[in-house]
Coordinates of C-alpha atoms and ligand atoms in Angstrom, one line a residue:
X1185 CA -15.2 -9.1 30.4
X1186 CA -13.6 -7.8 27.1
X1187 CA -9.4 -7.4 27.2
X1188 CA -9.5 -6.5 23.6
X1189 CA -6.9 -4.1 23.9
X1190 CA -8.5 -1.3 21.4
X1191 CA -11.5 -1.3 23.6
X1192 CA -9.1 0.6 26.0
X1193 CA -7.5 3.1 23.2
X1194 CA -11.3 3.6 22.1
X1195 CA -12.5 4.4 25.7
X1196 CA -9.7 7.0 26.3
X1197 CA -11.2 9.1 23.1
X1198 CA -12.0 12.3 24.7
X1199 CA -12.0 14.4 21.6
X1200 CA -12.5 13.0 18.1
X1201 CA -10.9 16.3 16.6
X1202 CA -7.4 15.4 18.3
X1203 CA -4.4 14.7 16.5
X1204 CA -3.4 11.0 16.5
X1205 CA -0.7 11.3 13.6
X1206 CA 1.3 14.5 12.0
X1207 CA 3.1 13.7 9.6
X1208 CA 6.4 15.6 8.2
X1209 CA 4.6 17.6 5.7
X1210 CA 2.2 18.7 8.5
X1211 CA -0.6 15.9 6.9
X1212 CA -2.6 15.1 10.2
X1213 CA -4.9 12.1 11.2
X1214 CA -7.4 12.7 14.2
X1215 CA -8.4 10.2 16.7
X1216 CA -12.2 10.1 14.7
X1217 CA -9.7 9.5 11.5
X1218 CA -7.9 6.6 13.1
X1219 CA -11.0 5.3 14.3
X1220 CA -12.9 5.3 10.4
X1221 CA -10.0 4.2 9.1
X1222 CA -9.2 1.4 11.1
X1223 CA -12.8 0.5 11.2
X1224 CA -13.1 0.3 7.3
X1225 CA -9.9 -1.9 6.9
X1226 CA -11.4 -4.1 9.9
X1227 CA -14.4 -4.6 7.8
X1228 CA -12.2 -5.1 4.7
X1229 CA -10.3 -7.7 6.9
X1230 CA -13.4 -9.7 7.9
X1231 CA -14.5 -9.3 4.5
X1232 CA -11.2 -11.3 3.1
X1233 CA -11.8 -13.9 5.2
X1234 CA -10.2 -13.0 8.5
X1235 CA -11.5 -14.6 11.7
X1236 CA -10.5 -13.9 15.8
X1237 CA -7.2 -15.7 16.4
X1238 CA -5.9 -15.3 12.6
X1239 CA -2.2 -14.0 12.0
X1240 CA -2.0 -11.2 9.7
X1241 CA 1.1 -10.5 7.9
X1242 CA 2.4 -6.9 7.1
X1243 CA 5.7 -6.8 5.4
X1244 CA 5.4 -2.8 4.2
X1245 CA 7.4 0.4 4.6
X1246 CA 6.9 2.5 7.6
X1247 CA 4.1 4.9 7.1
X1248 CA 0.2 5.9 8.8
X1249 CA -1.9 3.1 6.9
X1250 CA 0.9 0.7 8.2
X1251 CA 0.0 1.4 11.2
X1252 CA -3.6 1.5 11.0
X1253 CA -3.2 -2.2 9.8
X1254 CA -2.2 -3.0 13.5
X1255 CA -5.0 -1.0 15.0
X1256 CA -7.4 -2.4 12.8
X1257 CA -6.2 -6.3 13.6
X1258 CA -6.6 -5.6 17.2
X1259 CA -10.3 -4.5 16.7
X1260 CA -11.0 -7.6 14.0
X1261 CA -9.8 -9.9 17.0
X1262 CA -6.6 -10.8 15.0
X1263 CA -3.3 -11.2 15.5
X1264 CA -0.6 -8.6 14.1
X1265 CA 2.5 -9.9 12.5
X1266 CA 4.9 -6.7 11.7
X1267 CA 7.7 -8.2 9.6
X1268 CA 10.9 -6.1 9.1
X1269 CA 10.9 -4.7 6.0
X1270 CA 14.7 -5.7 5.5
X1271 CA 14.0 -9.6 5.7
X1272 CA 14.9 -11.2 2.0
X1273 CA 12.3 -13.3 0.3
X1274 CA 13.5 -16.6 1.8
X1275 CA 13.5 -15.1 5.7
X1276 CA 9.8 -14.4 4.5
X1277 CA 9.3 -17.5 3.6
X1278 CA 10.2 -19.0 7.2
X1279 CA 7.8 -16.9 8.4
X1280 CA 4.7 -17.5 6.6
X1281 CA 5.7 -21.2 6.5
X1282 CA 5.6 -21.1 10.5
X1283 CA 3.0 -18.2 11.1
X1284 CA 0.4 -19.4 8.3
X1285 CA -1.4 -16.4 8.2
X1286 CA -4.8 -15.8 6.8
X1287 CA -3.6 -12.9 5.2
X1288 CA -0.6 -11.4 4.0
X1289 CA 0.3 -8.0 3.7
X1290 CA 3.1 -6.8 1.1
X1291 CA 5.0 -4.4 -0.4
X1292 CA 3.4 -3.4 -4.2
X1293 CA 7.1 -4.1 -5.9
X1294 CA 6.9 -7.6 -4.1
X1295 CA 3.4 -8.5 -5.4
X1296 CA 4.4 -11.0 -8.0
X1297 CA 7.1 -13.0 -5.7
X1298 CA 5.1 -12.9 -3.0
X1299 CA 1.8 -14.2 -5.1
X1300 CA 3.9 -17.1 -5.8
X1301 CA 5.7 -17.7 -2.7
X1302 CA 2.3 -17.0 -1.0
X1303 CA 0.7 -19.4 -3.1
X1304 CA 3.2 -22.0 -3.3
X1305 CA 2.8 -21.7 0.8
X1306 CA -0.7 -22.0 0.7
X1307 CA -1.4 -18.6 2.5
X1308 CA -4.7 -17.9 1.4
X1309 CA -4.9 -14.0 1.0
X1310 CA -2.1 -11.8 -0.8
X1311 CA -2.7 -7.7 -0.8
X1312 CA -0.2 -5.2 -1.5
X1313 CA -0.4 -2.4 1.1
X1314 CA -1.9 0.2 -1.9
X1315 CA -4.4 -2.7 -2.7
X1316 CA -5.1 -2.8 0.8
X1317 CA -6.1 0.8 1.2
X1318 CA -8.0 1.4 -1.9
X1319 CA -10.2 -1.9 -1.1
X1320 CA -10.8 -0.5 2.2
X1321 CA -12.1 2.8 1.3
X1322 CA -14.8 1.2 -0.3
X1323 CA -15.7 -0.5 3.2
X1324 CA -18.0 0.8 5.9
X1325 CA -16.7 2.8 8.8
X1326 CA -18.5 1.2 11.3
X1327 CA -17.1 -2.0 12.9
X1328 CA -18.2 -3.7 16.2
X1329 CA -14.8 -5.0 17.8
X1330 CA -14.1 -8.8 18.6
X1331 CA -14.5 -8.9 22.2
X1332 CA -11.1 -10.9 23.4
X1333 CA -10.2 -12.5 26.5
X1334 CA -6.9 -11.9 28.5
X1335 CA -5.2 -14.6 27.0
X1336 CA -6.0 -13.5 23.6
X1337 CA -3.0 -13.5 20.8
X1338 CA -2.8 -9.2 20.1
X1339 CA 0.3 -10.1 18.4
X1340 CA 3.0 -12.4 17.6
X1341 CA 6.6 -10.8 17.4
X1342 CA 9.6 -13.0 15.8
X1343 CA 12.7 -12.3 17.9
X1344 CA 15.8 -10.8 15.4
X1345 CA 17.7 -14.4 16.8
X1346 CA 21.2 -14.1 15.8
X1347 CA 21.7 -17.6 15.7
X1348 CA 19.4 -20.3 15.0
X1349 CA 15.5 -20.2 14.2
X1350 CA 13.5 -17.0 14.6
X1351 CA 11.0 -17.5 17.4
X1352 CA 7.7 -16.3 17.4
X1353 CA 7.0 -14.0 20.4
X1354 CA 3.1 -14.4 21.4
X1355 CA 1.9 -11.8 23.1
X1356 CA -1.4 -11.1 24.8
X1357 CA -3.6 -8.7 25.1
X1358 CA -3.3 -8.9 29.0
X1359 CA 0.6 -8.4 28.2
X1360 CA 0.1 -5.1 25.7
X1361 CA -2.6 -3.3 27.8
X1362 CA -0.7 -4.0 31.4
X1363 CA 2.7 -2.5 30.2
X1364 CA 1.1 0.2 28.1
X1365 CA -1.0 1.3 31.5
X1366 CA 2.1 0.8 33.4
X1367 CA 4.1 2.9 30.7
X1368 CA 1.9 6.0 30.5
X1369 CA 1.4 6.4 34.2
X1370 CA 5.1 5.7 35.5
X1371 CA 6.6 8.6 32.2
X1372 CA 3.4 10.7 33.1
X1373 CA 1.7 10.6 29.0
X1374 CA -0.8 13.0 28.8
X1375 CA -3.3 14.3 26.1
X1376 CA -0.6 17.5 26.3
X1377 CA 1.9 14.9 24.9
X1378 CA 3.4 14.9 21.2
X1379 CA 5.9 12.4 20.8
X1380 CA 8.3 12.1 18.1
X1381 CA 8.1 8.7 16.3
X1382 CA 11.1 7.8 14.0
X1383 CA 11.2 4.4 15.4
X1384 CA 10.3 1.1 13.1
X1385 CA 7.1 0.1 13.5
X1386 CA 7.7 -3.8 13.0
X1387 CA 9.7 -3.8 16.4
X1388 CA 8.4 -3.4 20.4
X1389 CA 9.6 -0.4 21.2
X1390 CA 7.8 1.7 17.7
X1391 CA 5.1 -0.2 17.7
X1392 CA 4.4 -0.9 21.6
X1393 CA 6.4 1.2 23.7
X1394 CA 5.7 4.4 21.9
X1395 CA 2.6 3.7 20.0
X1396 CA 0.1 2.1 22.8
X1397 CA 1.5 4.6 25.2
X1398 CA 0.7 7.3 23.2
X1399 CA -2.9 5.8 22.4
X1400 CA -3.7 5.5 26.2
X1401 CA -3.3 8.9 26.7
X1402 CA -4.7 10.4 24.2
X1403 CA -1.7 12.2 22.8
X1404 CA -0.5 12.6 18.9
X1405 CA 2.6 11.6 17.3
X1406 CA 5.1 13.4 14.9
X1407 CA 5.7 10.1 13.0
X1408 CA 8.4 10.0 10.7
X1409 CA 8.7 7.2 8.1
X1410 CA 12.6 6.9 9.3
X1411 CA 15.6 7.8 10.8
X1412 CA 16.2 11.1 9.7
X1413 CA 18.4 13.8 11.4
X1414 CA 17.4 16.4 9.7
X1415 CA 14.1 16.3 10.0
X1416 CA 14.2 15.5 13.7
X1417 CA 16.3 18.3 14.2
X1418 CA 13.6 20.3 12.2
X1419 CA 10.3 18.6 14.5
X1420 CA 12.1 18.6 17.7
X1421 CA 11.1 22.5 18.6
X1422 CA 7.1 20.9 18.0
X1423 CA 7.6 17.8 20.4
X1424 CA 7.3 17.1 24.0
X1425 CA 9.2 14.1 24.7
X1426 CA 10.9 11.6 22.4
X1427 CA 11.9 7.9 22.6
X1428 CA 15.1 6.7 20.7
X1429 CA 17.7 3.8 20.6
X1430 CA 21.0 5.5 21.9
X1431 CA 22.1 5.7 18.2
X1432 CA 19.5 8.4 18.2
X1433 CA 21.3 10.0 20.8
X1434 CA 24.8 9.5 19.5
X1435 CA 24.0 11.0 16.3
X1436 CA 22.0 14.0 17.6
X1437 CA 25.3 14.7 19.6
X1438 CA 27.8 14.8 16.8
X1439 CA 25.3 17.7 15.2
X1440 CA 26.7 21.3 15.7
X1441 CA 23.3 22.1 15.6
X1442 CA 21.7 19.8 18.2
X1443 CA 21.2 22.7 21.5
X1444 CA 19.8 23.3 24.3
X1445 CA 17.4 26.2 22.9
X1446 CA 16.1 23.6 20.4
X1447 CA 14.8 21.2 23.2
X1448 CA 14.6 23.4 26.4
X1449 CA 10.6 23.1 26.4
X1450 CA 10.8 19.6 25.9
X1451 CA 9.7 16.6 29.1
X1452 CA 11.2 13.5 28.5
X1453 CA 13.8 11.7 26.8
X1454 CA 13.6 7.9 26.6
X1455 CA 16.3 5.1 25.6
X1456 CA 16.1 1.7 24.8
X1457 CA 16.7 -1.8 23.4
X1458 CA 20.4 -1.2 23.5
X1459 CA 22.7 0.0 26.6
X1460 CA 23.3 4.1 25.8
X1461 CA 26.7 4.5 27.8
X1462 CA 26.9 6.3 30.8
X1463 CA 29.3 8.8 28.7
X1464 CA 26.4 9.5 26.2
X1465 CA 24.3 9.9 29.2
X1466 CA 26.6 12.8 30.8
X1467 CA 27.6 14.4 27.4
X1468 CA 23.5 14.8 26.2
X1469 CA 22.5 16.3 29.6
X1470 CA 26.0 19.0 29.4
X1471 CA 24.9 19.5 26.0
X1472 CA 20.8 19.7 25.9
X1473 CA 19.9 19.6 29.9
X1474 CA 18.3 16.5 30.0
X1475 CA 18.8 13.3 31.7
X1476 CA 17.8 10.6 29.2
X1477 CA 15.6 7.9 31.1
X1478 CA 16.7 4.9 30.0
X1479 CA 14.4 2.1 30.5
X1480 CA 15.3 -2.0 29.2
X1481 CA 12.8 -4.7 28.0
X1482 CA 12.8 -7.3 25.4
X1483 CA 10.1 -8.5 23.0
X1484 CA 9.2 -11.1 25.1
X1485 CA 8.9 -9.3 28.4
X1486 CA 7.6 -5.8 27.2
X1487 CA 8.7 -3.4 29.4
X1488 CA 10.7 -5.1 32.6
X1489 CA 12.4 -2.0 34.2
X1490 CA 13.0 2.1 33.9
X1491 CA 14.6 4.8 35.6
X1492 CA 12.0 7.0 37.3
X1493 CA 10.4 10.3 36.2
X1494 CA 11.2 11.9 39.4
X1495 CA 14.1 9.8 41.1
X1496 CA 17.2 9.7 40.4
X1497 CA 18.3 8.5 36.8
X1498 CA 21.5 6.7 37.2
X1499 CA 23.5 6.6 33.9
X1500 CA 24.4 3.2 33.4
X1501 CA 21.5 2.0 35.0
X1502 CA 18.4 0.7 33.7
X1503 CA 16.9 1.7 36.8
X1504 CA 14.3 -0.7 39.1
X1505 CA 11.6 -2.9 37.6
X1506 CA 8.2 -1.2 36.5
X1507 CA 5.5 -1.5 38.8
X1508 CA 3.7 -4.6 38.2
X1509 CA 6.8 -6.7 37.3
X1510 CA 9.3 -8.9 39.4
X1511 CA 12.6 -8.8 38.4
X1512 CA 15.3 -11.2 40.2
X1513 CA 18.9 -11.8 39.8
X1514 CA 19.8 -15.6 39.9
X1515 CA 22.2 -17.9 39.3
X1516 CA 22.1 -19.2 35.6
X1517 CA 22.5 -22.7 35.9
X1518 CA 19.7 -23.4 38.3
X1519 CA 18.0 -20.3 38.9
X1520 CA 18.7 -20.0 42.6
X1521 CA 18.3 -16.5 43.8
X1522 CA 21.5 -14.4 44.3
X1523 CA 22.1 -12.1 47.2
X1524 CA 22.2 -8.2 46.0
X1525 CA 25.3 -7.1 43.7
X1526 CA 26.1 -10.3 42.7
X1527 CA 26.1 -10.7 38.8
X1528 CA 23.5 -13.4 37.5
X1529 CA 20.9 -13.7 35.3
X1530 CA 17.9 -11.3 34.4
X1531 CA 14.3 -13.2 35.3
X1532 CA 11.1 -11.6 34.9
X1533 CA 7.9 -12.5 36.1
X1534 CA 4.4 -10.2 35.4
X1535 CA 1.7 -9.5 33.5
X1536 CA 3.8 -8.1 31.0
X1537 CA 5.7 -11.6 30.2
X1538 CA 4.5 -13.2 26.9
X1539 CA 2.6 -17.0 26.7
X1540 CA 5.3 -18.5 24.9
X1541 CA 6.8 -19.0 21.4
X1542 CA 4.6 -20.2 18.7
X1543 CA 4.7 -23.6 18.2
X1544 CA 7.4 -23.5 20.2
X1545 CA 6.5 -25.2 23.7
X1546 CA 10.0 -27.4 24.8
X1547 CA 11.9 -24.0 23.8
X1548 CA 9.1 -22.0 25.6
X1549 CA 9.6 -24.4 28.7
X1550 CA 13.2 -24.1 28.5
X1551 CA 13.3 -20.2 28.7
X1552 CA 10.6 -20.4 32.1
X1553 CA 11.6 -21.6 35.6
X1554 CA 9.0 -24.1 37.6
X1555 CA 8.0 -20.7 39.7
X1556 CA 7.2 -18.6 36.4
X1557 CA 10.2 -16.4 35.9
X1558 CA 11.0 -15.8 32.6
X1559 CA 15.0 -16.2 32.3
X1560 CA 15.6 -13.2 30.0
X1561 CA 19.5 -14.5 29.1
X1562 CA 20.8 -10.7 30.1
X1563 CA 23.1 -11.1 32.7
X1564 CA 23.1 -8.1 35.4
X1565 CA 23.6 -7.3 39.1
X1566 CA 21.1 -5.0 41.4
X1567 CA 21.9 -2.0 43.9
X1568 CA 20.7 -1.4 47.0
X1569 CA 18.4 0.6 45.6
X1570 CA 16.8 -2.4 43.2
X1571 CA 18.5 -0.3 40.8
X1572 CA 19.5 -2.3 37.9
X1573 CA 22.8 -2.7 35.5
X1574 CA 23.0 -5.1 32.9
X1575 CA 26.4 -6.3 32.2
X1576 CA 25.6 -7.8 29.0
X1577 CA 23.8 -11.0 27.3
X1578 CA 24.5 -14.2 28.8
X1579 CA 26.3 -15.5 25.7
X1580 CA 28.1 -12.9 24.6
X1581 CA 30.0 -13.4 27.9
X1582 CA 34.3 -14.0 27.8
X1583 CA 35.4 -16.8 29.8
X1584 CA 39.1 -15.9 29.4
X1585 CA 41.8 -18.1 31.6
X1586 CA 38.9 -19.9 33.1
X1587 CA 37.6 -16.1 34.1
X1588 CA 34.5 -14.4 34.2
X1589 CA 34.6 -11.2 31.7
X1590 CA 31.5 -9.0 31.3
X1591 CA 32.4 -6.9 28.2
X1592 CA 30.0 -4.0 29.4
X1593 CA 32.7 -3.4 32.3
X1594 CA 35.7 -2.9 29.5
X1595 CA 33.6 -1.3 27.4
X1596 CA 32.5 1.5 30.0
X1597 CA 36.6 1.5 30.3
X1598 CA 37.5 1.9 26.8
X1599 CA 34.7 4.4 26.6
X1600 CA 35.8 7.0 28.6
X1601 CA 39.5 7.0 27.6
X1602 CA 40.3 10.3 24.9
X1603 CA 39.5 10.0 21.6
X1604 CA 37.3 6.8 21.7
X1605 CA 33.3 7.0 20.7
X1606 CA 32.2 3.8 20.7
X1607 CA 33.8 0.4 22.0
X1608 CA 32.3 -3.5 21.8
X1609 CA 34.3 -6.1 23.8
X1610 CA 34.1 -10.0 22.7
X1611 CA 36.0 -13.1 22.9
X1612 CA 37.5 -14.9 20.3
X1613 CA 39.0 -18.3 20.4
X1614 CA 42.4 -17.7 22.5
X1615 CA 45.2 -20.9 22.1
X1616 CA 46.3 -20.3 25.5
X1617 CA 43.2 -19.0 27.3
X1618 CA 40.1 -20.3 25.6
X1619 CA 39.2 -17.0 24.7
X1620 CA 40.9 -13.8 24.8
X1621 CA 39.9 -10.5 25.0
X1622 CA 39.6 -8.0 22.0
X1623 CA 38.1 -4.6 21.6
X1624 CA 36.6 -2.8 18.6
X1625 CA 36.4 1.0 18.7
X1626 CA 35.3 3.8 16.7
X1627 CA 37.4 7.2 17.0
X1628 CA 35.5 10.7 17.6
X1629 CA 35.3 12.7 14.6
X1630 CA 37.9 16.0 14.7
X1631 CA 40.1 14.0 17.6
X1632 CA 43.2 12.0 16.4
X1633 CA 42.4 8.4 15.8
X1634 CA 42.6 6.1 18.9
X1635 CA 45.5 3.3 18.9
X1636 CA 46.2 0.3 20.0
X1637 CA 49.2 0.4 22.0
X1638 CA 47.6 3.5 23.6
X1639 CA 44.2 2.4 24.8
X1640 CA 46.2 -0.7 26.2
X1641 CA 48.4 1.3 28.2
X1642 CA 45.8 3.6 29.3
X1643 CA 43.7 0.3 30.5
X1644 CA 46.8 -0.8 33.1
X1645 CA 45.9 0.5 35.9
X1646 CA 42.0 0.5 35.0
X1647 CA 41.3 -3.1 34.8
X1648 CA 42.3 -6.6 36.3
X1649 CA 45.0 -7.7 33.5
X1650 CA 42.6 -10.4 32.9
X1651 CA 39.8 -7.7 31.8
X1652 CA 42.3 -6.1 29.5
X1653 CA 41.7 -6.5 25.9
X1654 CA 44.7 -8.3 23.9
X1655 CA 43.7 -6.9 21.2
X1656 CA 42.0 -3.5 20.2
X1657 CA 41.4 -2.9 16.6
X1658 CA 39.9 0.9 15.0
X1659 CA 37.2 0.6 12.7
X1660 CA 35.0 3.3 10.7
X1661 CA 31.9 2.2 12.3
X1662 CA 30.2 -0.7 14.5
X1663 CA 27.8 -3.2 12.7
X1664 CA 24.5 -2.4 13.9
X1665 CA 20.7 -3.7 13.3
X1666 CA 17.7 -2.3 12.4
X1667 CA 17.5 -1.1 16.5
X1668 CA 20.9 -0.3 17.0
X1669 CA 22.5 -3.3 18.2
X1670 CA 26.1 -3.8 18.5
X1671 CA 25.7 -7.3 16.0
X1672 CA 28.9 -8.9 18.0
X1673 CA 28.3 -12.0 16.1
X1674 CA 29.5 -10.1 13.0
X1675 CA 32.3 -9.2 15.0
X1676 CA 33.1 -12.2 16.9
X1677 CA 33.2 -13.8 12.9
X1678 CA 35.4 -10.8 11.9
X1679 CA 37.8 -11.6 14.6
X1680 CA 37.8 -15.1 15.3
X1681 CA 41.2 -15.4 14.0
X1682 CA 42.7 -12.7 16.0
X1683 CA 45.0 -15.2 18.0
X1684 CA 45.4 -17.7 15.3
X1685 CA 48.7 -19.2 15.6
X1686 CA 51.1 -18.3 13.0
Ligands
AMP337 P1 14.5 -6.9 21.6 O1 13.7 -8.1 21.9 O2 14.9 -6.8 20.2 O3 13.8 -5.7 22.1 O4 15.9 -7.0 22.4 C1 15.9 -7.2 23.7 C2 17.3 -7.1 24.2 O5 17.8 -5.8 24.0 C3 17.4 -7.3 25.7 O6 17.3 -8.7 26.1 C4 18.7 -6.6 26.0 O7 19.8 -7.5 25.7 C5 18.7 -5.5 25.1 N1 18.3 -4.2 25.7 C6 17.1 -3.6 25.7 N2 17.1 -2.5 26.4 C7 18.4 -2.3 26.9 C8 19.0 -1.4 27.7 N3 18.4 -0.3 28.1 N4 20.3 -1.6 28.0 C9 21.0 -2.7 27.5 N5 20.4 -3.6 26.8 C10 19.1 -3.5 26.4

């Protein structure tokens, strides 16, 4: 039987004429489009040298033929390596070094320092992205696809690793087809759908999450090449649903001109890969009558959990695991089980769970338990309901005093108190108690700036004193990556001396 995961998008066709892509200046690319297209560049690919089970490389801006790249490695058998187009020459280089792709797909300003580095790496095919294209128009449209088993590479993913080596995230085409199925039926995708795509392409949630879930139902796509306000504020009014890191959200909220008339029509809201606060969660749905579903995964895992369609969406809650996937709460150390509400670690277990890291098999066997679960490193506790909250990343925990901190708890605190928009909680080095509690925050714009000694005192009666920051410090803004990550290793460098002893 053939798992190639195009075969699916293919079979799902109903109408050539559709829309698959619209782009900003209203440029559209039909599903018969997408199909020639990615048919001539999987020619092109073969062509260059490309066999089943080769990594190819794309290091490009976001934009439709970027795209098409990934389609067209899925038919050639392939395997699709989206690089983030903010990685510097030497991250690049890690990359190819471990990846050793067959071909290598880059940006035309980059073409003579990545011949070289290419070359020097032995990668045997360099093409700019323009290259790409204009080689491929001369190709034929037809193209048979690979067939691929299950277990197939679709596509390896390096995690953003804030400390140590990059890992290679394999993932199968078992893995992309089960959570895409899983994804369309449980938000309800139809060929009705348009979905507005500002997300990055290089990352799960843009290229996975949004685009395969699309694909399966036949739907279209308002894909921007970026974050941009304006112009989602300008698209919305066309759209039916649209999926967003809470940043998305955040900044759609501090618009005067973000209302309810502009998305009244619309179905579906969807958050992810970072926690949107349960305040950001009440304030959207005063403001534009929607409750965001919020749903949490990782690049390894896919999808792992989502508030329902047509259940209750908790804010604060990632809701229960997806149909298809086992979710557990254990204890980190061995992995036992822990009885409901208790805080432990996230494990996973499914269809949707990736092979392993490349090249990677003690640190792929480290991160699995003997019964399969994959032990995600986000720590979180589980309802009654299955429902569940994540309480942060294992390692970002504060053990302050010998005490168990989870800085989501203080940072839902900090977050509601007058005056505050944003808040990150982390530990830094403490004489007397290890680590000791500090607190970053953002002020809201036209409110007076939150302070110190005030946010302090307004945490007294909130929090155990062990909870309460010792330190809260105002900033412009939070460091965030490309998806909108609080980066609390910035921080927790930036602060590290904040109980030095003077
Ligand atoms: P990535 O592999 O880049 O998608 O990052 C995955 C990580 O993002 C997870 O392990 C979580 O720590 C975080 N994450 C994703 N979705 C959520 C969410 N809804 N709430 C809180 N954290 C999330």
């Amino acid at each position: 039987m053939d798992f190639n995961l195009f075969g699916l998008i293919r079979g799902r066709i109903a109408d050539p004429n559709a829309d698959f892509l619209i782009e900003p200046d209203g440029t559209r690319l039909s599903y018969g489009e997408m199909l020639e297209r990615s048919g001539r560049l999987a020619n092109l690919f073969v062509r260059l040298g490309v066999r089943p089970g080769d990594r190819i490389a794309i290091q490009a801006e976001k934009s439709v033929w970027a795209l098409l790249v990934y389609l067209a490695t899925l038919r050639a058998g392939a395997v699709h390596l989206p690089l983030n187009p903010a990685y510097t020459p030497a991250e690049v280089r890690y990359f190819l070094q471990d990846a050793e792709p067959a071909l290598f797909i880059c940006r035309p300003e980059q073409e003579t320092e990545m011949r070289a580095l290419a070359a020097e790496l032995s990668v045997p095919r360099v093409e700019t992205i323009d290259s790409l294209v204009t080689a491929a128009l001369n190709e034929p449209a037809a193209f048979d696809d690979v067939p691929c088993a299950a277990d197939d590479l679709a596509a390896i993913l390096y995690t953003s690793g804030t400390t140590g080596r990059s890992k290679g995230a394999m993932l199968t085409h078992r893995n992309l087809t089960s959570n895409a199925e899983t994804l369309h039926e449980a938000w309800r995708f139809t060929a009705a759908d348009r979905l507005l795509h500002a997300l990055p392409v290089f990352h799960t949630h843009g290229l996975f999450v949004a685009t395969n879930t699309t694909l399966l139902a036949g739907g279209s796509m308002l894909f921007l090449p970026g974050f941009d306000l304006d112009a989602i504020l300008r698209l919305l009014p066309e759209a039916t649903a649209m999926m967003g890191v809470p940043t998305y959200y955040t900044r759609l909220l501090a618009r005067p001109d973000f209302t309810r008339e502009l998305v009244g029509h619309m179905r579906l809201f969807v958050s992810g890969s970072a926690p949107l606060s349960a305040e950001t969660h009440r304030e959207f749905e005063a403001r534009a009558g929607h409750r965001i579903l919020e749903r949490y995964g990782m690049t390894e895992t896919n999808m792992i959990t989502s508030n329902p369609y047509d259940g209750p969406r908790v804010p604060g809650s990632v809701g229960p695991a997806l149909p298809g996937v086992e979710v557990r709460i254990a204890e980190p150390a061995t992995g036992a089980p822990l009885p409901q509400g208790e805080v432990g670690v996230i494990e996973v277990r499914g269809s949707n769970v990736f092979k392993g890291y490349w090249r990677m098999p003690e640190k792929t066997a480290e991160e699995f338990r003997p019964e399969g679960f994959f032990i995600t490193g986000d720590m979180g506790c589980m309802d009654e309901s299955a429902y569940v909250r994540i309480v942060g990343r294992a390692k970002d925990l504060v053990i302050s005093g010998g005490l168990n901190v989870y800085p989501a708890e203080v940072e839902v605190a900090i977050e509601e108190l007058p005056g505050v928009a944003e808040c990150a909680v982390i530990g830094v080095p403490h004489p007397d108690f290890g680590e000791g509690v500090v607190a970053i925050v953002t002020g809201r714009p036209d409110e007076p700036a939150p302070d110190e000694a005030a946010v302090r005192t307004a945490l007294r009666d909130r929090l155990a004193a062990f909870k309460q920051p010792k330190r809260v410090f105002v900033v412009e803004e939070l460091p965030r990556n490309a998806m909108g990550k609080v980066q609390k290793n910035v921080l927790r460098e930036t602060y590290t001396g904040a109980f030095a002893e003077s």
